[in-house]
Amino acid sequence: MKNRMPAVFVGHGGPLLALEDNGITRGMAAAAEDVVARHGRPRAILAISAHWYTRGSFVQGAPKPRQVCDMYGFPRELHKLSYPVSGDAALTAAVRDALGDDVRVSDDWGIDHGAWSVLVHMFPQADIPVVQLSVDGTAEHRRAYEIGRLLAPLRDEGCLILASGNVVHNLQRVDWEHPDAASTATLAFNDRIVRAVETRDDETVIGFERLPGAAYAAPTPDHFLPLLYTLGAGEGGPAHVFNNVGVLGSLSMTGFVFEGDAGRA
């Protein structure tokens, strides 16, 4: 079924990524090109960013969501970068139907850098509608996976579910002197999660906090949880890995494309 979109998790490395042209950004572009070649062009994108981390679940409803520059001290060039997407009322309504009373509409936020710094490489024309869904920081981690399962039928409606975060994200241990390297701890935890995702050992990924090295890799869960949304939305299908690299010592840029049958609740 060509128009059944996958669910995609993208590792992002900060807002400057939007201005970069390197192996990581080219890997993002290649992943998007492959999605279009295999499944057709998305009708809309449901973006789930670690940077909209809320108490409860919220979905945007604005016809023209604002671009949020949720960062400080970066070059003026970055603040001038524009990714002017439209919203999509039908997608907002579909998310509300799927999640019921567990989600509310809010336009207090917008499309933040966790989404636009990735989308500018994957779909640079900004001509696909985008609706952002928040990450519920108050729920049990399994709930993120279950929300993904509930959202999975949107894939059959031509919606690409795109989550942005990091398997390893420890800003306290960033090594600015070695931007293209990763610590042994970063690689070990990342590799454990990659193996679990590739073998569809979903329980291990959901229970990531119990794994050795989790306190180092995810001292706060905000950047890991977006992976659980796509893991649930891609339940039952294989996962393809891209950008399986570590940077700045304590960040991993690993991404996954979840294909196959859409999960069903």
Coordinates of C-alpha atoms in Angstrom, one line a residue:
M1 CA 0.0 0.0 0.0
K2 CA 2.1 2.9 -1.3
N3 CA 0.6 5.7 0.6
R4 CA 1.0 4.0 4.0
M5 CA 3.6 6.3 5.5
P6 CA 6.3 5.1 7.9
A7 CA 7.0 6.4 11.4
V8 CA 10.4 8.1 11.6
F9 CA 12.6 8.9 14.6
V10 CA 15.4 11.4 13.9
G11 CA 18.4 12.2 16.1
H12 CA 18.9 16.0 16.3
G13 CA 22.0 17.8 17.6
G14 CA 20.9 21.3 18.3
P15 CA 19.6 24.2 16.2
L16 CA 22.9 24.8 14.4
L17 CA 22.1 21.5 12.6
A18 CA 19.7 23.5 10.4
L19 CA 22.6 25.4 8.9
E20 CA 25.0 22.5 8.4
D21 CA 25.8 20.4 5.3
N22 CA 27.5 17.2 6.5
G23 CA 27.1 13.5 6.6
I24 CA 24.3 13.7 9.2
T25 CA 22.2 16.3 7.4
R26 CA 22.7 14.4 4.1
G27 CA 21.6 11.2 5.9
M28 CA 18.4 13.0 6.9
A29 CA 17.8 14.1 3.4
A30 CA 18.4 10.6 2.0
A31 CA 16.0 9.1 4.5
A32 CA 13.3 11.5 3.4
E33 CA 14.0 10.8 -0.3
D34 CA 13.7 7.1 0.4
V35 CA 10.4 7.5 2.2
V36 CA 9.0 9.4 -0.8
A37 CA 10.4 6.9 -3.3
R38 CA 8.9 3.9 -1.3
H39 CA 5.7 5.4 0.0
G40 CA 4.9 8.5 -1.9
R41 CA 4.8 12.1 -0.7
P42 CA 3.3 12.6 2.8
R43 CA 0.0 14.4 2.8
A44 CA 1.0 16.0 6.2
I45 CA 3.5 15.5 9.0
L46 CA 2.8 14.9 12.6
A47 CA 5.9 16.2 14.4
I48 CA 6.8 15.1 17.9
S49 CA 9.7 17.1 19.3
A50 CA 11.5 16.7 22.6
H51 CA 11.4 20.5 22.9
W52 CA 7.7 20.7 23.5
Y53 CA 7.8 18.8 26.8
T54 CA 4.6 19.4 28.7
R55 CA 2.3 18.3 31.5
G56 CA -0.3 16.4 29.5
S57 CA -0.6 16.0 25.8
F58 CA -1.3 18.9 23.5
V59 CA -1.7 19.2 19.7
Q60 CA -1.5 22.3 17.6
G61 CA -4.5 23.6 15.7
A62 CA -3.2 26.9 14.1
P63 CA -3.6 27.2 10.3
K64 CA -0.2 28.9 10.3
P65 CA 1.8 27.7 13.3
R66 CA 4.6 30.0 14.3
Q67 CA 8.2 29.0 14.1
V68 CA 9.6 29.0 17.6
C69 CA 13.3 30.0 18.0
D70 CA 13.7 28.3 21.3
M71 CA 17.4 28.9 21.7
Y72 CA 19.7 31.7 22.7
G73 CA 23.2 32.9 21.9
F74 CA 23.3 31.4 18.4
P75 CA 24.3 33.2 15.1
R76 CA 21.9 35.7 13.7
E77 CA 21.9 33.6 10.5
L78 CA 20.1 30.9 12.4
H79 CA 17.4 33.2 13.7
K80 CA 16.8 34.4 10.2
L81 CA 16.2 30.9 8.9
S82 CA 12.6 30.5 7.9
Y83 CA 10.5 27.3 7.7
P84 CA 7.0 28.7 7.0
V85 CA 4.7 25.6 7.1
S86 CA 0.9 25.5 7.2
G87 CA -1.0 23.6 9.8
D88 CA -3.6 21.0 8.9
A89 CA -7.0 21.0 10.5
A90 CA -7.9 17.5 9.4
L91 CA -4.7 16.1 11.0
T92 CA -5.4 18.0 14.2
A93 CA -8.9 16.6 14.3
A94 CA -7.6 13.1 13.6
V95 CA -5.2 13.3 16.5
R96 CA -8.0 14.4 18.8
D97 CA -10.2 11.5 17.6
A98 CA -7.4 9.1 18.2
L99 CA -6.4 10.3 21.7
G100 CA -9.8 11.5 22.9
D101 CA -9.8 13.3 26.2
D102 CA -6.1 12.6 26.7
V103 CA -5.2 15.5 24.3
R104 CA -6.1 19.2 24.1
V105 CA -5.5 21.7 21.4
S106 CA -3.0 24.4 22.3
D107 CA -1.3 27.0 20.1
D108 CA 0.8 28.5 22.9
W109 CA 3.8 26.8 21.3
G110 CA 4.7 26.4 17.6
I111 CA 7.1 24.5 15.3
D112 CA 10.3 24.4 17.5
H113 CA 13.9 23.8 16.5
G114 CA 13.6 20.1 17.3
A115 CA 11.3 19.9 14.3
W116 CA 12.4 22.6 11.9
S117 CA 16.1 22.0 12.2
V118 CA 15.4 18.5 10.9
L119 CA 12.6 19.3 8.5
V120 CA 14.7 21.9 6.7
H121 CA 16.9 19.1 5.5
M122 CA 14.3 16.4 5.0
F123 CA 11.6 18.5 3.3
P124 CA 13.3 21.8 2.5
Q125 CA 10.5 23.3 0.4
A126 CA 8.3 23.6 3.6
D127 CA 5.3 22.7 1.4
I128 CA 4.0 19.8 3.5
P129 CA 1.6 20.8 6.3
V130 CA 3.0 20.2 9.8
V131 CA 1.1 19.7 13.1
Q132 CA 3.2 19.3 16.3
L133 CA 2.2 17.1 19.2
S134 CA 3.8 17.6 22.6
V135 CA 5.7 15.0 24.6
D136 CA 3.8 14.3 27.9
G137 CA 6.4 14.5 30.6
T138 CA 4.0 13.4 33.3
A139 CA 2.9 10.0 31.9
E140 CA 4.5 6.6 32.4
H141 CA 7.0 5.9 29.7
R142 CA 4.9 3.1 28.4
R143 CA 2.1 5.6 27.7
A144 CA 4.3 7.3 25.0
Y145 CA 4.4 3.9 23.3
E146 CA 0.7 3.4 23.6
I147 CA 0.0 6.9 22.2
G148 CA 2.1 6.0 19.3
R149 CA 0.0 2.8 18.7
L150 CA -3.2 4.9 18.9
L151 CA -1.7 7.3 16.3
A152 CA -0.6 4.6 13.9
P153 CA -3.7 4.6 11.7
L154 CA -2.8 8.1 10.7
R155 CA -0.1 6.5 8.6
D156 CA -2.8 4.9 6.4
E157 CA -4.1 8.4 5.7
G158 CA -0.8 9.6 4.2
C159 CA 0.5 11.1 7.4
L160 CA 4.2 10.8 8.2
I161 CA 4.8 10.5 12.0
L162 CA 8.1 12.2 12.6
A163 CA 9.7 12.3 16.1
S164 CA 12.8 14.2 17.0
G165 CA 15.1 13.5 20.0
N166 CA 18.2 11.5 20.9
V167 CA 19.0 8.0 22.1
V168 CA 21.8 9.5 24.1
H169 CA 21.5 13.1 25.2
N170 CA 23.7 14.3 28.1
L171 CA 24.5 18.0 27.8
Q172 CA 26.5 18.0 31.0
R173 CA 29.1 15.7 29.4
V174 CA 29.4 17.4 26.0
D175 CA 32.9 17.4 24.7
W176 CA 33.2 20.6 22.6
E177 CA 36.8 19.8 21.6
H178 CA 35.9 16.6 19.9
P179 CA 32.7 17.3 17.9
D180 CA 32.8 14.2 15.8
A181 CA 33.6 11.7 18.5
A182 CA 31.6 9.8 21.0
S183 CA 32.5 8.3 24.4
T184 CA 32.5 4.6 25.1
A185 CA 29.4 5.1 27.3
T186 CA 27.5 6.8 24.5
L187 CA 28.3 4.1 22.0
A188 CA 27.5 1.3 24.3
F189 CA 24.1 2.5 25.3
N190 CA 23.3 3.6 21.7
D191 CA 24.3 0.1 20.4
R192 CA 22.1 -1.6 23.0
I193 CA 19.1 0.4 21.9
V194 CA 19.8 -0.1 18.2
R195 CA 19.9 -3.9 18.7
A196 CA 16.7 -3.8 20.6
V197 CA 14.9 -1.7 18.0
E198 CA 16.2 -3.8 15.1
T199 CA 15.0 -7.0 16.7
R200 CA 11.8 -5.4 17.8
D201 CA 12.5 -6.0 21.4
D202 CA 10.1 -3.2 22.3
E203 CA 10.0 -4.0 26.0
T204 CA 13.7 -3.3 26.4
V205 CA 13.4 0.1 24.7
I206 CA 10.3 1.0 26.7
G207 CA 12.2 0.1 29.9
F208 CA 15.4 2.0 28.8
E209 CA 15.9 3.4 32.3
R210 CA 16.7 0.0 33.7
L211 CA 19.5 -0.6 31.2
P212 CA 23.2 -0.2 32.3
G213 CA 24.3 3.3 31.4
A214 CA 20.8 4.8 31.3
A215 CA 21.6 7.5 33.9
Y216 CA 24.5 8.7 31.7
A217 CA 22.6 8.4 28.4
A218 CA 19.3 9.9 29.4
P219 CA 19.7 11.8 32.7
T220 CA 16.3 13.3 31.8
P221 CA 13.9 11.4 29.6
D222 CA 12.7 14.3 27.4
H223 CA 14.9 13.5 24.4
F224 CA 14.5 9.7 24.6
L225 CA 10.7 9.6 24.8
P226 CA 10.0 10.7 21.2
L227 CA 11.5 7.3 20.1
L228 CA 8.8 5.5 22.1
Y229 CA 6.1 7.3 20.1
T230 CA 7.5 6.1 16.8
L231 CA 8.3 2.7 18.2
G232 CA 4.6 2.3 19.0
A233 CA 3.4 3.8 15.8
G234 CA 5.6 1.4 13.9
E235 CA 4.6 -1.7 15.9
G236 CA 4.8 -4.9 13.9
G237 CA 7.1 -3.5 11.2
P238 CA 10.9 -3.6 10.6
A239 CA 13.1 -0.7 11.5
H240 CA 15.9 0.7 9.3
V241 CA 18.7 2.6 10.9
F242 CA 20.3 5.7 9.6
N243 CA 22.8 8.3 11.0
N244 CA 24.1 5.7 13.5
V245 CA 26.9 8.0 14.9
G246 CA 27.8 9.8 18.0
V247 CA 28.9 13.4 18.3
L248 CA 30.2 15.8 20.9
G249 CA 31.1 13.0 23.2
S250 CA 27.6 12.5 24.7
L251 CA 25.1 12.8 21.9
S252 CA 23.9 10.1 19.5
M253 CA 22.4 11.1 16.2
T254 CA 20.8 7.7 15.4
G255 CA 17.6 7.6 13.4
F256 CA 15.1 4.9 12.6
V257 CA 12.5 4.4 9.9
F258 CA 9.7 2.1 11.0
E259 CA 7.9 0.5 8.1
G260 CA 5.5 -2.4 7.6
D261 CA 2.1 -2.8 9.1
A262 CA 0.7 0.1 11.1
G263 CA 0.2 -0.7 14.8
R264 CA -3.3 -1.1 16.0
A265 CA -4.5 -0.6 19.5

